[in-house]
Amino acid sequence: MEDINDEKTQQIGYILSLLGKRKKEPIFNTVLVDRDYQLENLLTMMNFKDSPYNIDNDSDLFTKTLTDQREVENSVIKIYKEFLNSSSDNYESGNGSGSGSESEGENGIGNLKKSLHLKFLKNALKPLNPAFTKLDASQTWIVFWIVNSLLLLDQDYLVKNPELNEQICLKIGFIVDYNKESKSEKEYQGIGGGVGQLGHIASTYAAIMSLSFTKRYDVWERIPRKSIYDWMLNELKQKDGSFVMSRNGEKDVRAVYCALTVGSVLNILSKKLVENTAKWIQSCQTYEGGFGGCPDNEAHGGYTYCAVASLCLLGDPKDMLNKYCNLDALVRWIVSRQYNIEGGLSGRTNKLVDSCYSHWVGSLAPFIEIAIEWKTIMSRNCLQNYILLCCQNRRYGGLRDKPLTNPDYYHTNYALCGLSVCQNVYLFNYKKFEESGRDFRAVGYCYEASGIEASDVVERFQENSVSEIHPVFGTVNGYAQEMYEFFCGVEIK
Amino acid sequence: MEAYNYTDIQCPPPESSEIELCRILYSEDYLTNMGYMRGIMSKNEYSERALALTEKIINVCAAHYTVWEYRYNIIKDGSNHNKIIKDELIWSENIILENPKNYQVWHYRQLLIIELVSKSSDDYNVEKEFELIDKSLIEDSKNYHSWTYRTWLTKHFKLYNDKNLSFINSLLKSDIRNNSAWNFRFFLLVNNPENYIEQDRKSIINGLVLQKELKFTENAIELAPQNQSSWNYLIGIYEKFNLDINNLKGLSLKYSNFEDDKISELEMQPIISSVHALELLARIYSSSKTTVDKAIRAYDLLATKYDPIRVNYWKYLSSSLNTT
């Protein structure tokens, strides 16, 4: 606690007195209750907004980028200020006991509305309205986003709902089997976005990860691993080390990520399959430090995640990130994605915050923290505030991109993934990796998560706690590993 | 659109209707068309009616990559090849402008251009593609797909010309914070062979080009000192061409009066008009033992005053100075 200066202590004291509440003990000799952290953070952010140190205030050259940015900032400030006001009301009127908010539970405005989100997600378990025809080629993705979200909210969701587990097996199993049975082994084209659709590596990722959630070994056994391997090697893999998404499809770093994650959990990776791949990924890093989808494209959160997670499937994070990219530039680019007023993350320089980057960029933090040996590189609590206060739909459930937008399954999933990364510290078990003989096929399974201490993060109420996410696979921890271990004992055929 | 008859086609049954999970309630029309589509695809029929059918589906689901790929195969297979592809280019233009954030449409266009140029006997002017790209970028100047396509086109056909640069200039003129435009500018600078000269059998950047570019960037910083795009571009150039970052000290001090003597005497905060200038200054100070103290002070200011959201990062950078 030594690094927290007096000024900050005074500020906290001031904040608490403002809220009509002073703690009996010296603030920093004890662990603050979570709500106080949240308030402290928000007040610091709001104070910064109008302080002389906020240089952005001085900008007079208004261009579209800046007017868009101000618009979002204002919508966020409005929410934060309302929250601060309502919280101070609660304190003054003595609502609740203790910190004045512990009893709020899910009704507290700053808390995760778990039951509402569960309700929002459960709507998709029933048939979807015709507007979803636009996502006809992304059916495995819809299943993936929903089920991963459900598991983030409740680790035991599928155990408690075996009929849903069965539905996933049927739905995804049908898509997998259809392509398997309608084509000869030679013509096999991977798993598509729906029944009878051409194989697509992103659809394949979503399908395989969805099946991993089911823990149904009988269904896993039916996955045509040999055919998927041949398809990836012969149809998708390019000479330069990259992959394309599908036959005659586009080539970018998403395809690399999907191929490597699928290859990893099915335990079908080979040296030949990943020849030149790290080098190609390296060529996608831009002068800004992040990665583009292809060489020379702009650094972008989604592609940077795919690039970095892919490198971390080819070797240990410290080694790979030092060898195949400019790590200092990467770290700088990643931390630059977080904005002072919003606390949320953006996907590119001078673009707006969006909750999905809580995962695409937020989940890069574990790799970086391991590689540079620094415990926390981003402001976790500020990101949590953004997700919890700005991105929840409090009426119908679901999480959204930013204030004034509508929630959807995609943002619900990735905002929750981001929340999970805020709440956990990740370690890389080098000993385990050594024991595997530094086998790159095992490298994805050497990560260990532990909950972060209360003093590092706001809002560790039970209601706000979500399941651990695996930084490499982007799925709730444990499932990818179980599938990989299952296939370690099964011959490829 | 001409009405075709599909009644002879055997339609393989679609999904098992027992599966409720995420089942989309398609319109009757879509279901019928999709049934025909599956039937046509299963017998590899490349015909006008097949082409018409793909269009119907794409109009409802522009991301249907399977149908796009099939359409591509029809076009490739067709006789009177060049005429068909040129018609296709006109047709897909509207689809692109209606679905500018769709992977398939842009990629399809790329396949068409490759096909046209590889087999064409007449000289197709690929620069015509810029009209469409410009149009889409005027609508949304940061659309990643438009930029990806522009980068591919420029690289594939080596179109590092002044027209390309002047479009970038016009975008930056209307919004100096458009990072996509800056990124493309970097791509042009680094890849345009005309920017290099041969010296001792080594290709090195033309000094005049470089100076002009640095001047351009400094002017951009002057316009909006808090704009990270231009600072990133500047540092990017320095790193790419191995220039000495210490040469940027003067520029950094211009936007952060860190070395004003009165400041340390009176323990005032320096007046800063760019956080990025202060950051760069800290980086420059870190490179020499004699100025490490200043670097630590600058990082401390960033952490506590000017850029508190990155407090952990500034502490990290600062601590790595302490240990070395």
Coordinates of N, CA, C and O in Angstrom, one line a residue, chain A residues 232-290:
Chain A
M232 N -7.5 -28.6 -43.5 CA -6.7 -27.4 -43.1 C -5.4 -27.4 -43.8 O -4.9 -26.3 -44.3
L233 N -4.7 -28.5 -43.9 CA -3.4 -28.6 -44.5 C -3.5 -28.4 -46.1 O -2.7 -27.6 -46.6
N234 N -4.4 -29.0 -46.7 CA -4.4 -29.0 -48.2 C -5.2 -27.9 -48.8 O -4.9 -27.4 -49.9
E235 N -6.3 -27.4 -48.1 CA -7.1 -26.4 -48.7 C -6.9 -25.0 -48.1 O -6.9 -24.0 -48.8
L236 N -6.6 -25.0 -46.8 CA -6.6 -23.6 -46.1 C -5.1 -23.1 -46.0 O -4.9 -21.9 -46.1
K237 N -4.2 -24.0 -45.7 CA -2.8 -23.6 -45.5 C -2.2 -23.0 -46.7 O -2.3 -23.6 -47.8
Q238 N -1.5 -21.8 -46.6 CA -0.8 -21.2 -47.7 C 0.7 -21.4 -47.5 O 1.2 -21.5 -46.4
K239 N 1.3 -21.3 -48.6 CA 2.8 -21.4 -48.6 C 3.5 -20.5 -47.7 O 4.5 -20.8 -47.0
D240 N 3.0 -19.2 -47.6 CA 3.6 -18.2 -46.8 C 3.4 -18.4 -45.3 O 3.9 -17.6 -44.5
G241 N 2.7 -19.5 -44.9 CA 2.5 -19.7 -43.5 C 1.1 -19.3 -43.0 O 0.6 -19.7 -41.9
S242 N 0.4 -18.6 -43.8 CA -1.0 -18.1 -43.4 C -2.0 -19.2 -43.7 O -1.7 -20.2 -44.3
F243 N -3.3 -18.8 -43.4 CA -4.4 -19.7 -43.7 C -5.5 -18.9 -44.4 O -5.6 -17.7 -44.2
V244 N -6.3 -19.5 -45.2 CA -7.5 -18.8 -45.7 C -8.7 -19.4 -44.9 O -8.7 -20.4 -44.3
M245 N -9.8 -18.6 -44.9 CA -11.0 -19.0 -44.1 C -11.7 -20.2 -44.7 O -12.3 -21.0 -44.0
S246 N -11.8 -20.3 -46.0 CA -12.5 -21.4 -46.7 C -12.0 -21.5 -48.1 O -11.2 -20.7 -48.5
R247 N -12.5 -22.5 -48.8 CA -12.1 -22.7 -50.2 C -12.4 -21.3 -51.0 O -13.5 -20.8 -50.8
N248 N -11.4 -20.8 -51.7 CA -11.6 -19.5 -52.3 C -11.9 -18.4 -51.4 O -12.5 -17.4 -51.8
G249 N -11.6 -18.5 -50.1 CA -12.0 -17.5 -49.1 C -10.8 -16.6 -48.8 O -9.7 -16.7 -49.4
E250 N -11.1 -15.6 -48.0 CA -10.1 -14.6 -47.7 C -9.1 -15.1 -46.7 O -9.3 -15.9 -45.9
K251 N -7.9 -14.5 -46.9 CA -6.8 -14.9 -46.1 C -6.5 -13.8 -45.0 O -6.4 -12.6 -45.3
D252 N -6.6 -14.1 -43.7 CA -6.2 -13.2 -42.7 C -5.9 -13.9 -41.4 O -6.0 -15.1 -41.3
V253 N -5.5 -13.1 -40.4 CA -5.0 -13.7 -39.2 C -6.1 -14.4 -38.3 O -5.9 -15.2 -37.5
R254 N -7.4 -14.1 -38.7 CA -8.5 -14.8 -38.0 C -8.4 -16.3 -38.4 O -8.6 -17.2 -37.5
A255 N -8.1 -16.5 -39.6 CA -8.0 -17.9 -40.1 C -6.9 -18.7 -39.4 O -7.1 -19.8 -39.0
V256 N -5.8 -18.0 -39.2 CA -4.7 -18.6 -38.4 C -5.2 -19.0 -37.0 O -5.0 -20.1 -36.6
Y257 N -5.8 -18.0 -36.4 CA -6.2 -18.3 -35.0 C -7.2 -19.5 -34.9 O -7.1 -20.3 -34.1
C258 N -8.2 -19.5 -35.8 CA -9.2 -20.5 -35.8 C -8.6 -21.9 -36.1 O -8.9 -22.9 -35.4
A259 N -7.7 -21.9 -37.0 CA -7.0 -23.2 -37.4 C -6.2 -23.7 -36.2 O -6.2 -24.9 -35.9
L260 N -5.5 -22.8 -35.6 CA -4.6 -23.3 -34.5 C -5.4 -23.7 -33.2 O -5.1 -24.7 -32.6
T261 N -6.5 -23.0 -32.9 CA -7.2 -23.3 -31.7 C -8.0 -24.7 -32.0 O -8.0 -25.5 -31.1
V262 N -8.6 -24.8 -33.2 CA -9.2 -26.0 -33.5 C -8.2 -27.2 -33.5 O -8.5 -28.2 -32.9
G263 N -7.1 -26.9 -34.2 CA -6.1 -28.0 -34.2 C -5.6 -28.4 -32.8 O -5.3 -29.5 -32.6
S264 N -5.5 -27.4 -31.9 CA -5.1 -27.7 -30.6 C -6.0 -28.5 -29.8 O -5.7 -29.6 -29.3
V265 N -7.3 -28.1 -29.8 CA -8.2 -28.9 -28.9 C -8.5 -30.3 -29.5 O -8.8 -31.2 -28.8
L266 N -8.4 -30.4 -30.9 CA -8.6 -31.8 -31.5 C -7.3 -32.6 -31.5 O -7.3 -33.7 -31.9
N267 N -6.2 -31.9 -31.0 CA -4.9 -32.5 -30.9 C -4.5 -33.1 -32.3 O -4.1 -34.3 -32.4
I268 N -4.6 -32.2 -33.3 CA -4.2 -32.7 -34.6 C -3.1 -31.7 -35.2 O -2.8 -31.7 -36.4
L269 N -2.5 -30.9 -34.3 CA -1.5 -30.0 -34.8 C -0.2 -30.7 -35.2 O 0.1 -31.7 -34.6
S270 N 0.4 -30.3 -36.3 CA 1.7 -30.9 -36.6 C 2.7 -29.8 -37.0 O 2.2 -28.6 -37.3
K271 N 3.9 -30.0 -37.0 CA 5.0 -29.0 -37.4 C 4.7 -28.6 -38.8 O 4.8 -27.4 -39.1
K272 N 4.3 -29.5 -39.7 CA 4.0 -29.2 -41.1 C 2.9 -28.2 -41.2 O 2.9 -27.2 -42.0
L273 N 1.9 -28.4 -40.4 CA 0.7 -27.5 -40.5 C 1.0 -26.1 -40.1 O 0.4 -25.1 -40.6
V274 N 2.0 -25.9 -39.2 CA 2.3 -24.5 -38.7 C 3.6 -24.0 -39.3 O 4.1 -23.0 -38.8
E275 N 4.1 -24.6 -40.3 CA 5.4 -24.1 -40.9 C 5.2 -22.7 -41.4 O 4.3 -22.4 -42.1
N276 N 6.1 -21.8 -41.0 CA 6.2 -20.4 -41.5 C 5.1 -19.6 -40.8 O 5.0 -18.4 -41.1
T277 N 4.2 -20.2 -40.0 CA 3.0 -19.4 -39.6 C 3.4 -18.3 -38.6 O 3.0 -17.2 -38.8
A278 N 4.4 -18.5 -37.7 CA 4.8 -17.5 -36.8 C 5.4 -16.3 -37.5 O 5.1 -15.1 -37.2
K279 N 6.1 -16.6 -38.6 CA 6.7 -15.6 -39.4 C 5.7 -14.7 -40.1 O 5.8 -13.5 -40.2
W280 N 4.7 -15.4 -40.6 CA 3.7 -14.7 -41.3 C 2.9 -13.8 -40.3 O 2.6 -12.6 -40.6
I281 N 2.6 -14.3 -39.2 CA 1.9 -13.5 -38.2 C 2.8 -12.2 -37.9 O 2.3 -11.1 -37.8
Q282 N 4.1 -12.5 -37.7 CA 5.0 -11.4 -37.4 C 4.9 -10.3 -38.5 O 4.9 -9.1 -38.1
S283 N 4.7 -10.6 -39.7 CA 4.6 -9.6 -40.8 C 3.3 -8.8 -40.7 O 3.2 -7.8 -41.4
C284 N 2.4 -9.2 -39.8 CA 1.1 -8.4 -39.7 C 1.3 -7.3 -38.6 O 0.3 -6.6 -38.4
Q285 N 2.4 -7.3 -37.9 CA 2.5 -6.2 -36.9 C 2.8 -4.9 -37.6 O 3.6 -4.8 -38.5
T286 N 2.1 -3.9 -37.2 CA 2.3 -2.6 -37.8 C 3.2 -1.7 -37.0 O 3.6 -2.0 -35.9
Y287 N 3.5 -0.5 -37.6 CA 4.4 0.4 -37.0 C 3.8 1.0 -35.7 O 4.5 1.5 -34.8
E288 N 2.5 0.7 -35.5 CA 1.8 1.2 -34.2 C 2.0 0.2 -33.1 O 1.8 0.6 -31.9
G289 N 2.3 -1.0 -33.4 CA 2.5 -2.0 -32.4 C 1.5 -3.1 -32.4 O 1.7 -4.2 -31.9
G290 N 0.3 -2.8 -32.8 CA -0.8 -3.8 -32.9 C -0.6 -4.6 -34.2 O 0.3 -4.3 -35.0

